[in-house]
Coordinates of N, CA and C in Angstrom, one line a residue:
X29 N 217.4 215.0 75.4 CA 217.4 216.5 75.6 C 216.7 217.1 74.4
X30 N 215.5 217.4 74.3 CA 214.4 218.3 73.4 C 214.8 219.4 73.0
X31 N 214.6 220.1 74.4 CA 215.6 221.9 74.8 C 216.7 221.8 74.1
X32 N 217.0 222.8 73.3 CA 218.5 223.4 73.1 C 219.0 224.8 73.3
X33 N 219.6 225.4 74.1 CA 219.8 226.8 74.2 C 221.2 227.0 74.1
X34 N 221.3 228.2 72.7 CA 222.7 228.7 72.2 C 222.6 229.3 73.6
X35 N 224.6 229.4 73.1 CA 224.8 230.3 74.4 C 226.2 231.1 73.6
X36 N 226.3 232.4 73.7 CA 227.3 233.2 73.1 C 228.0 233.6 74.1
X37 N 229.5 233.2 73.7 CA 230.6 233.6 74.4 C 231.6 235.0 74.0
X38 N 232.3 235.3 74.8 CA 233.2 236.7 74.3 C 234.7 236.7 74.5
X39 N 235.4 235.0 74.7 CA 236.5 235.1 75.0 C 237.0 234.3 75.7
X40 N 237.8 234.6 76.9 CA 237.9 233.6 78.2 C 238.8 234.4 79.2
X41 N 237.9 235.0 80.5 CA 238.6 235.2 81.3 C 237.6 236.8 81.9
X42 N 237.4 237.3 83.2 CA 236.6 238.2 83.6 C 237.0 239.4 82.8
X43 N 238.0 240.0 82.3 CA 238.7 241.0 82.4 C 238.9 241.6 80.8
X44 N 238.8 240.5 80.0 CA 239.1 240.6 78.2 C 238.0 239.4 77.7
X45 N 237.1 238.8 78.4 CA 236.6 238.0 77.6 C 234.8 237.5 78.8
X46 N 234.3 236.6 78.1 CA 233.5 236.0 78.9 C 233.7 235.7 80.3
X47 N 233.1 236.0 81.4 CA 233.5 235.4 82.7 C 233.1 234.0 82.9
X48 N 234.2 233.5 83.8 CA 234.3 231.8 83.5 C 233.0 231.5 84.4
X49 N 233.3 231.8 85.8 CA 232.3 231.1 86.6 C 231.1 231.4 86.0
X50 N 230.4 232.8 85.2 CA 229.5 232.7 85.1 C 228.9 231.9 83.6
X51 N 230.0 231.5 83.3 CA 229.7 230.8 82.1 C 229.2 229.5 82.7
X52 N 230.2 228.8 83.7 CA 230.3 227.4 84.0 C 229.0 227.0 84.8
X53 N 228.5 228.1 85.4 CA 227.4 228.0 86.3 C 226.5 227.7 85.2
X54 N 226.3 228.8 84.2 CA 224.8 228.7 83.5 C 224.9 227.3 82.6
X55 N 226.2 226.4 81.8 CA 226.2 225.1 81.2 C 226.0 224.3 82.6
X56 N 226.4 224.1 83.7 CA 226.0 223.3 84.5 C 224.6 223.3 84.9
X57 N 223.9 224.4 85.4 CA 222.2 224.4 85.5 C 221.6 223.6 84.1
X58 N 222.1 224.2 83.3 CA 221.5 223.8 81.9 C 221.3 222.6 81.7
X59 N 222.5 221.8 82.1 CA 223.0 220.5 81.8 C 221.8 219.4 82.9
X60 N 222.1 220.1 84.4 CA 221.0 219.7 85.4 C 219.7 219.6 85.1
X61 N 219.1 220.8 84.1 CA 218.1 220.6 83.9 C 217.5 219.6 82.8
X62 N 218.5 218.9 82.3 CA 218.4 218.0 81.1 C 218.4 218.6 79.7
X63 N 218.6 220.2 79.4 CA 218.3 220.7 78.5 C 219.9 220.9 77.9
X64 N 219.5 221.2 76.5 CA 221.0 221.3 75.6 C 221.5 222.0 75.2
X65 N 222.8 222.2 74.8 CA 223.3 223.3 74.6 C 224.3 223.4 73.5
X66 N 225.2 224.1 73.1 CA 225.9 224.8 72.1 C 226.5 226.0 71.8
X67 N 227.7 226.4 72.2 CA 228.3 227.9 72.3 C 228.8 228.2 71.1
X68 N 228.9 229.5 71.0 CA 229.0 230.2 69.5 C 229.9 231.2 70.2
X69 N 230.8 232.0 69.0 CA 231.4 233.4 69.5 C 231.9 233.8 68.2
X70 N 232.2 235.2 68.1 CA 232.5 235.9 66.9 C 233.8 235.6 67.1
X71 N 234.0 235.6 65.2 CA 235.3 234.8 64.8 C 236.5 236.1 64.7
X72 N 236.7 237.0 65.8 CA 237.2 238.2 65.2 C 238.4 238.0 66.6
X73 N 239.5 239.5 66.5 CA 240.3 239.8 67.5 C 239.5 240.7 68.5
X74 N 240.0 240.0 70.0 CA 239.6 240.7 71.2 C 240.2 242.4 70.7
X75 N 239.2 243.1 71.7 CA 239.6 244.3 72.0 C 240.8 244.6 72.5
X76 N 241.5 243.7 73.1 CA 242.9 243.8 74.1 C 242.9 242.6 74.6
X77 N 244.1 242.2 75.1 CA 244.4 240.8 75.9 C 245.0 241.3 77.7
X78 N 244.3 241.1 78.4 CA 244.5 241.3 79.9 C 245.4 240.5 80.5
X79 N 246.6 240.7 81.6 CA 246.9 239.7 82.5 C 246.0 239.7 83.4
X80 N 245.5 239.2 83.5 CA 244.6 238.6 84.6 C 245.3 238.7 86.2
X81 N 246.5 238.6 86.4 CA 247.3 238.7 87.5 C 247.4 240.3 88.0
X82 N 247.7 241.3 86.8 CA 247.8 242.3 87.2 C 247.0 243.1 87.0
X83 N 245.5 242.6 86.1 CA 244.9 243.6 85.3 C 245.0 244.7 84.9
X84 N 246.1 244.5 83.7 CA 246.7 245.7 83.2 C 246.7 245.1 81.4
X85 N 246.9 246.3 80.2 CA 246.6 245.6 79.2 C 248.0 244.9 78.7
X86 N 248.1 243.4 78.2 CA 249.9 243.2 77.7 C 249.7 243.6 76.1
X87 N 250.9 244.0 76.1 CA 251.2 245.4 74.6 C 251.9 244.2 74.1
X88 N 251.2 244.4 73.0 CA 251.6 243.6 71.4 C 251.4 242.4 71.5
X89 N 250.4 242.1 72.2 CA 249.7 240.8 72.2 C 248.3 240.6 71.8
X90 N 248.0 240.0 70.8 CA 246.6 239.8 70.3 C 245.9 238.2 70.3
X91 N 244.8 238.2 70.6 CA 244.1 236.8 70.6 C 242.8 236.9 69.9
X92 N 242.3 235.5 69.7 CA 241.3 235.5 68.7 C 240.0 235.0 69.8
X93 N 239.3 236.2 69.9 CA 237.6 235.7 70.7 C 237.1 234.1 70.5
X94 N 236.7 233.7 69.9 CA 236.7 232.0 68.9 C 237.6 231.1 69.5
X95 N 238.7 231.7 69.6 CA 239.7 230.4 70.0 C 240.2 230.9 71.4
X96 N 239.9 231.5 72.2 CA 239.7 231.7 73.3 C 238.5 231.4 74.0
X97 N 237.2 231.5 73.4 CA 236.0 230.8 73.8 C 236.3 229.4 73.8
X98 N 236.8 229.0 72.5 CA 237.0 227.4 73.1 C 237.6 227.0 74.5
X99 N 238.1 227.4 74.8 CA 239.0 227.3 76.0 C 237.9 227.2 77.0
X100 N 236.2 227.4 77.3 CA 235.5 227.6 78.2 C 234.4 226.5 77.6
X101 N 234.6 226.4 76.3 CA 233.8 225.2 75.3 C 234.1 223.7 75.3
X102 N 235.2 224.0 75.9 CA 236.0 222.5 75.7 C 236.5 221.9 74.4
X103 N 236.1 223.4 73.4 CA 237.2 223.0 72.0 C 235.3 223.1 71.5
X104 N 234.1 222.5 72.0 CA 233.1 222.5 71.4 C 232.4 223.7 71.4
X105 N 232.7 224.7 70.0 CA 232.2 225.6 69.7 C 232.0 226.1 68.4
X106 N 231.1 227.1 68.1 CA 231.3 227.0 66.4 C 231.0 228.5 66.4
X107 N 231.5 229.1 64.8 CA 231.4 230.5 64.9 C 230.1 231.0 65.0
X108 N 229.9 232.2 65.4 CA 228.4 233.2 65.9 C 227.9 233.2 64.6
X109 N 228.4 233.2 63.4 CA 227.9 233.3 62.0 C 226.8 232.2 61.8
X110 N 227.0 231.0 62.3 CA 226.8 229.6 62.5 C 225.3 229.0 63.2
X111 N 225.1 230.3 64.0 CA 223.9 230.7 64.7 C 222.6 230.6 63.6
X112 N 222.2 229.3 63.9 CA 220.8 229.7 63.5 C 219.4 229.6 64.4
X113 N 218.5 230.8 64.7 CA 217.9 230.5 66.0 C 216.8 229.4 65.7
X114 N 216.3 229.0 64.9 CA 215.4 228.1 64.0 C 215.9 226.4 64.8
X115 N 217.3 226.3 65.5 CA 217.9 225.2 65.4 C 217.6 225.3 67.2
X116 N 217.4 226.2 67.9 CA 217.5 226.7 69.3 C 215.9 227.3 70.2
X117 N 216.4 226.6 70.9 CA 214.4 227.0 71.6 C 214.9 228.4 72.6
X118 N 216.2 229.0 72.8 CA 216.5 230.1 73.7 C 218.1 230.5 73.2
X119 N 218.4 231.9 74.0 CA 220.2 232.0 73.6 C 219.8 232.8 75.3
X120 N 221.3 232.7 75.7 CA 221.8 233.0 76.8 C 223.0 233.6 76.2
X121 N 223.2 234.8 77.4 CA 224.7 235.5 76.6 C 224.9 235.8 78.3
X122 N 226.5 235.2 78.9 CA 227.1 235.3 80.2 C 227.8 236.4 79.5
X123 N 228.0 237.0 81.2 CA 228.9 238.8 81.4 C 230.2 238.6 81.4
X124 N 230.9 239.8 81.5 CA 232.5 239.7 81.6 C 232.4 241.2 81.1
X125 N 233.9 241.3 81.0 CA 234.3 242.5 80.1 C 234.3 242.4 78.6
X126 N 234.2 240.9 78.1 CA 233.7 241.1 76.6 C 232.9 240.9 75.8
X127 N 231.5 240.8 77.1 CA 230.5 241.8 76.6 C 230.6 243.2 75.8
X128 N 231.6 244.1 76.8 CA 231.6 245.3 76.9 C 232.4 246.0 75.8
X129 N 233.5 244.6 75.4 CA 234.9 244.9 74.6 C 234.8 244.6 73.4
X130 N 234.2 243.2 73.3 CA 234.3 242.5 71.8 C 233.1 242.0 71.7
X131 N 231.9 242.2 72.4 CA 230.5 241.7 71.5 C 230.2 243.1 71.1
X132 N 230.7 244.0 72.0 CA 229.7 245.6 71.8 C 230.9 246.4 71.9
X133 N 230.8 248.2 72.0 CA 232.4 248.8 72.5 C 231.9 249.8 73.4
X134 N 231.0 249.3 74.3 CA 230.5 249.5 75.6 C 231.7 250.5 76.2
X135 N 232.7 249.3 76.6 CA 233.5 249.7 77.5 C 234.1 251.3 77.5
X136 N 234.4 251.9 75.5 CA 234.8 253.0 74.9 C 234.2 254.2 75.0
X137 N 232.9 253.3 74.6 CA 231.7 254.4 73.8 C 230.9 254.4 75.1
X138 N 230.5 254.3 75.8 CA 229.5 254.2 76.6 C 227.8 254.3 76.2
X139 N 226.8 255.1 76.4 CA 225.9 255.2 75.9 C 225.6 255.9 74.1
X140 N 227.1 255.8 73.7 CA 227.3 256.3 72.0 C 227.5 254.7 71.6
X141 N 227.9 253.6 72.3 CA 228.1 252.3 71.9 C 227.1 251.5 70.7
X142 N 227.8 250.5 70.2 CA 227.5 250.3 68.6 C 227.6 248.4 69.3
X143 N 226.7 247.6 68.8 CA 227.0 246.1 68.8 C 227.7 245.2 67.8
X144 N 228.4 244.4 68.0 CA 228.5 243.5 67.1 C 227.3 243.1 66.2
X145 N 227.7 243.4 64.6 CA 226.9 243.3 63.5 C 226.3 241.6 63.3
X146 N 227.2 240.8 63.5 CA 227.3 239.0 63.7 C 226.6 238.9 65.0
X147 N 226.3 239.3 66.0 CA 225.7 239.1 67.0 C 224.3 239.4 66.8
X148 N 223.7 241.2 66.8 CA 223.0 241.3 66.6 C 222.1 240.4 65.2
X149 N 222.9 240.1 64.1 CA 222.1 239.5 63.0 C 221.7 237.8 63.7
X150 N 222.5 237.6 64.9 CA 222.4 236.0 65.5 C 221.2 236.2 66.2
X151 N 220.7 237.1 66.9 CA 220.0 237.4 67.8 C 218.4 237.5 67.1
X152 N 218.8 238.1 66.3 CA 217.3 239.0 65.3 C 216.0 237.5 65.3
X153 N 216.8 236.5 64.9 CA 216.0 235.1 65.0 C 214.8 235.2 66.3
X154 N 215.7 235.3 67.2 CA 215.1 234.8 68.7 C 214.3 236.0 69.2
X155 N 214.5 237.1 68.7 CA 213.6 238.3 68.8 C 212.4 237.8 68.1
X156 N 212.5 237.7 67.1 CA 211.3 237.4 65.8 C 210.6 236.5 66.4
X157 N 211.3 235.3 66.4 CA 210.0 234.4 67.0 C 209.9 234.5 68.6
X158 N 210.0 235.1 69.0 CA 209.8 235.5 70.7 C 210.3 233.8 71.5
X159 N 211.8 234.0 71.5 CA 212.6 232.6 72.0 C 213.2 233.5 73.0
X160 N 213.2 232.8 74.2 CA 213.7 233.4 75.6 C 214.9 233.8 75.3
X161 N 215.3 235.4 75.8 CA 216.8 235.5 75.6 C 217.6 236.3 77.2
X162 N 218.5 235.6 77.5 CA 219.0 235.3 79.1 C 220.0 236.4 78.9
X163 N 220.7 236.8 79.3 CA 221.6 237.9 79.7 C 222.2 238.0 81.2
X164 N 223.7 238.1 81.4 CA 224.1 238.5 82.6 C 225.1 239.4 82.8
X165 N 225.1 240.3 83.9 CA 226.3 240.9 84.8 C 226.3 242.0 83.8
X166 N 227.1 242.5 83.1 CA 227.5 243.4 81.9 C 226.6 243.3 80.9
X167 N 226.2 242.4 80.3 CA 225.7 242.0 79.1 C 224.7 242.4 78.9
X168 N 223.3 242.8 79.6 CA 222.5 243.4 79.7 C 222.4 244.9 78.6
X169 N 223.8 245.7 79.3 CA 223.6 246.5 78.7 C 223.8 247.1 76.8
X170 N 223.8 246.2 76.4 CA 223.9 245.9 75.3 C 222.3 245.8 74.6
X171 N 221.4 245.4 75.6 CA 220.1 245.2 75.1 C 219.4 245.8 73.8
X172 N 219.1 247.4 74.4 CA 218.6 248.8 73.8 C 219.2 248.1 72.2
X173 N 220.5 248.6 72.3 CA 221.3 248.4 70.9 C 220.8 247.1 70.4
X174 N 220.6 245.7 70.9 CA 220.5 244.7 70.4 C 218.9 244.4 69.7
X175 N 218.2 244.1 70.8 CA 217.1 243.6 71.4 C 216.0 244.8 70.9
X176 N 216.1 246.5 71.0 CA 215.1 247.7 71.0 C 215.1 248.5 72.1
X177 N 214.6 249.3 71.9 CA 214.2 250.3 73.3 C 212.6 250.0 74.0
X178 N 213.0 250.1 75.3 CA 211.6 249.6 76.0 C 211.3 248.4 76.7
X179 N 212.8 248.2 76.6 CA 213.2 246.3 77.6 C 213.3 246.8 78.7
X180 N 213.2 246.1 79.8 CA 213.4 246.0 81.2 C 214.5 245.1 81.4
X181 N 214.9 245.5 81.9 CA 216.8 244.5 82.2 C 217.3 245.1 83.8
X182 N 218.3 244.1 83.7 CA 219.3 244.7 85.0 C 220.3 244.5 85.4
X183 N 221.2 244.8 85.9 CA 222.7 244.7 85.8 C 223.3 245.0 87.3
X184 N 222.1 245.1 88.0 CA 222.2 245.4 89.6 C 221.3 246.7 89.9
X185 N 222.3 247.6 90.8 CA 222.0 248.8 90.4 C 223.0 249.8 90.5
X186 N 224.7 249.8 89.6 CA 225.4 250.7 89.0 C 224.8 251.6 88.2
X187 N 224.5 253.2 89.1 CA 224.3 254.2 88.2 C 224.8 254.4 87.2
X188 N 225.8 254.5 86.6 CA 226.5 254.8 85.3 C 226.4 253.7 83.9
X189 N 226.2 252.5 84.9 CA 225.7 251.5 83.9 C 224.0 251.5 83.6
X190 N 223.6 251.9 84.9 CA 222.3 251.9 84.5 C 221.4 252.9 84.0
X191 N 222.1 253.8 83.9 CA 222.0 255.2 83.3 C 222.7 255.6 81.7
X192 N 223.0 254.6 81.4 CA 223.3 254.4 80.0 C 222.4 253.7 79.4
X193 N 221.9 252.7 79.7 CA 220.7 251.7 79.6 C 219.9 252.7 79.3
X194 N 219.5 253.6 80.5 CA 218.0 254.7 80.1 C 218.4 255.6 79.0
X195 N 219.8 256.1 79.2 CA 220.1 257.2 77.9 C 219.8 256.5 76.2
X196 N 219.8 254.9 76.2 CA 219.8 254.2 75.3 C 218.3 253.8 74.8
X197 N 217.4 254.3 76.1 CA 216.3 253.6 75.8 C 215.6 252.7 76.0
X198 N 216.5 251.9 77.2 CA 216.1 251.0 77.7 C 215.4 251.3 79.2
X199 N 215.4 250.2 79.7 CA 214.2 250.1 81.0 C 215.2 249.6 81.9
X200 N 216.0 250.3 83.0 CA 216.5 249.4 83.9 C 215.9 249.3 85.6
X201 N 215.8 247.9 86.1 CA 215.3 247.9 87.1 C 216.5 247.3 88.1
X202 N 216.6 248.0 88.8 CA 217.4 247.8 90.4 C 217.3 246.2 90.2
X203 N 217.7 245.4 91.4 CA 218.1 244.0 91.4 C 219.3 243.7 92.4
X204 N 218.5 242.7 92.9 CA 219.7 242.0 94.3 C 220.6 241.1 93.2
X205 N 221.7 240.2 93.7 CA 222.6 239.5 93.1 C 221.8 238.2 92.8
X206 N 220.6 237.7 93.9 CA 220.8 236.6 93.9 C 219.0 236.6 93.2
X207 N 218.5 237.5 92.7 CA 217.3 237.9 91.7 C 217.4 237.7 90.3
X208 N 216.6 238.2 89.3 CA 216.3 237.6 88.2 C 215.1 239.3 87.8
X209 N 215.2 240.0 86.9 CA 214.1 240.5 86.2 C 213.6 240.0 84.9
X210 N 212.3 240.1 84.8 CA 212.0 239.2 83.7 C 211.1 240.8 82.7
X211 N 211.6 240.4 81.5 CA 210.5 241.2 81.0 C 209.5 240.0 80.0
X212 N 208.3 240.0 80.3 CA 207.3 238.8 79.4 C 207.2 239.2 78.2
X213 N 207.1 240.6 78.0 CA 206.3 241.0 76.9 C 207.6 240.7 75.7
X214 N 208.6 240.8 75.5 CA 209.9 241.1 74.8 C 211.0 239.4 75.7
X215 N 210.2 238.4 75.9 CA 210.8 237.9 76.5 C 212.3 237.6 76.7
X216 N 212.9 237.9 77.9 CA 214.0 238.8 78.0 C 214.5 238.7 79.6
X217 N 215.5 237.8 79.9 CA 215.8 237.5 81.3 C 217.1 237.8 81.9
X218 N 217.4 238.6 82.6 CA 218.6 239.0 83.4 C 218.7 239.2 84.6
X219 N 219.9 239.1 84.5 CA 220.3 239.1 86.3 C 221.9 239.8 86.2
X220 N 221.4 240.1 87.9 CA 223.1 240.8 87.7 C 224.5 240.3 88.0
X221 N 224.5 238.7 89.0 CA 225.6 238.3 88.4 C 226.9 238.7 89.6
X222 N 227.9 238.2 88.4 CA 229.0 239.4 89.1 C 229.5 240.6 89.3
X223 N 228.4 241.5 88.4 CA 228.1 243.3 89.0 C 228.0 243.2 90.5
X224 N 227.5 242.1 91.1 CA 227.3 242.7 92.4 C 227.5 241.3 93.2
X225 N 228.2 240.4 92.8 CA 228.4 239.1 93.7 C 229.9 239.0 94.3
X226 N 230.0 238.8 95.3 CA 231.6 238.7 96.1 C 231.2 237.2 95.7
X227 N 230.8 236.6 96.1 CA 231.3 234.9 96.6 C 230.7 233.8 94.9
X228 N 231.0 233.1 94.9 CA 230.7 232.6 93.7 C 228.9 231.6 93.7
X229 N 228.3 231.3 95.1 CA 227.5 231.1 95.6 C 226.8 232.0 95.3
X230 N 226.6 233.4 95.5 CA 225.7 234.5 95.5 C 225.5 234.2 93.9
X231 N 226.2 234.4 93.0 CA 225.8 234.2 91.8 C 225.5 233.2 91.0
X232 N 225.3 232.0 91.5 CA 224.6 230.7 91.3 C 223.4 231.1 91.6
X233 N 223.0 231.6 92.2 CA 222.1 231.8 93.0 C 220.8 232.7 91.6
X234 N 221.4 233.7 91.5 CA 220.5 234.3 90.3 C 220.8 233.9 89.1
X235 N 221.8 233.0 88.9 CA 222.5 232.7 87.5 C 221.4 231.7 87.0
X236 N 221.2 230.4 88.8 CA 220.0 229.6 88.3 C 218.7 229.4 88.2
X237 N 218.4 230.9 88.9 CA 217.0 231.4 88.4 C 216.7 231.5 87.3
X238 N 218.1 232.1 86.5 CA 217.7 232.9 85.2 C 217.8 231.5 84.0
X239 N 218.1 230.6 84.7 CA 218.3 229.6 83.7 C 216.7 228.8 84.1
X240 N 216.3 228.6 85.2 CA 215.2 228.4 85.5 C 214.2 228.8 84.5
X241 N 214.1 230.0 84.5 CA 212.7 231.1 83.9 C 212.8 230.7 82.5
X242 N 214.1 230.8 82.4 CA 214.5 230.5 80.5 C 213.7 229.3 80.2
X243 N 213.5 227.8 81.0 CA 213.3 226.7 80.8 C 211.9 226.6 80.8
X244 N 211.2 227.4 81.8 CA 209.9 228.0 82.1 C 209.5 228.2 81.0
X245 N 209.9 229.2 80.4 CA 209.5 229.9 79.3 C 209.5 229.4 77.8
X246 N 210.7 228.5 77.9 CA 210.6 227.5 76.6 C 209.5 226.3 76.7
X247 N 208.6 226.2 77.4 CA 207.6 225.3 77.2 C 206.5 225.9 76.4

């Protein structure tokens, strides 16, 4: 395995953390395509801890992003501090709500939203030397803040999400589930994922495009 692509997680679970399937999908493509990998996540407390059963927030409960990412790592993961892009030919960052919660405060702030300081400094690498950087479902919108203004991204087509994207400066383009937008110039690949997938199939579908192009693009 030559290829290595970080991959930054936010937790574990759709609702307070990284979303699983769309995690599991993008290490499985990855894995299929013979290329390698390594997950990272900030060493900090989630935004909130969700039941998942009722999706409601549980009060006076706190968990740690890091040790909840393991849980989707298999224990194999190291802190986002740890990120060096020099070691990595791409980073992929899967959607959820902690994208929205605990990499950025999206979910609060909306287009006044602020990124993780450890994220953004993990990222800055793969910007500089123009190393493929993947994004899904939610995560996109973080770009503007992350990445600059003047990206092309997509997250389907939710006006309010994508209308924050433009208020931020960013470039958003409409997108089926089972699509992929690429921007070349800022190279930069997303798809939307579970913004707009009912069945877990639909989102394999553009999950393994996006891992496709990424692999494309690392040559």
């Amino acid at each position: 395995m030559t290829k290595q692509v970080a991959i930054v997680l936010a937790g574990c679970g759709v609702f307070d953390g990284s979303e699983i399937y769309e995690t599991t999908l993008t290490l499985l493509r990855l894995d299929q395509l013979g290329i390698g990998y390594r997950c990272f996540a900030p060493d900090v407390e989630q935004h909130h801890v969700i039941n998942h059963l009722t999706q409601s927030p549980v009060e006076g409960e706190a968990r740690n992003v890091l040790q909840e990412s393991a849980r989707l790592a298999r224990g194999e993961i190291s802190p986002i501090t740890e990120l060096n892009a020099d070691e990595f030919d791409a980073v992929i960052v899967p959607g959820g709500f902690g994208a929205a919660k605990n990499l950025s405060d999206f979910a609060t702030q909306g287009d006044s939203m602020q990124v993780l300081e450890s994220l953004k400094d993990a990222l800055a690498g793969f910007k500089q030397d123009a190393k493929p950087i993947g994004l899904m479902c939610i995560a996109p919108v973080m770009v503007p803040r992350l990445l600059g203004e003047g990206i092309a991204v997509t997250i389907g087509h939710d006006p309010a999400v994508s209308g924050a994207i433009s208020a931020m400066g960013g470039l958003h383009r409409s997108c089926s589930v089972e699509d992929i937008v690429v921007d070349l110039e800022h190279r930069v690949v997303t798809t939307p994922a579970y913004m707009l997938a009912t069945r877990i199939s639909e989102a394999a579908t553009g999950i393994f495009k996006l891992v496709d192009r990424i692999d494309e693009m690392m040559e």
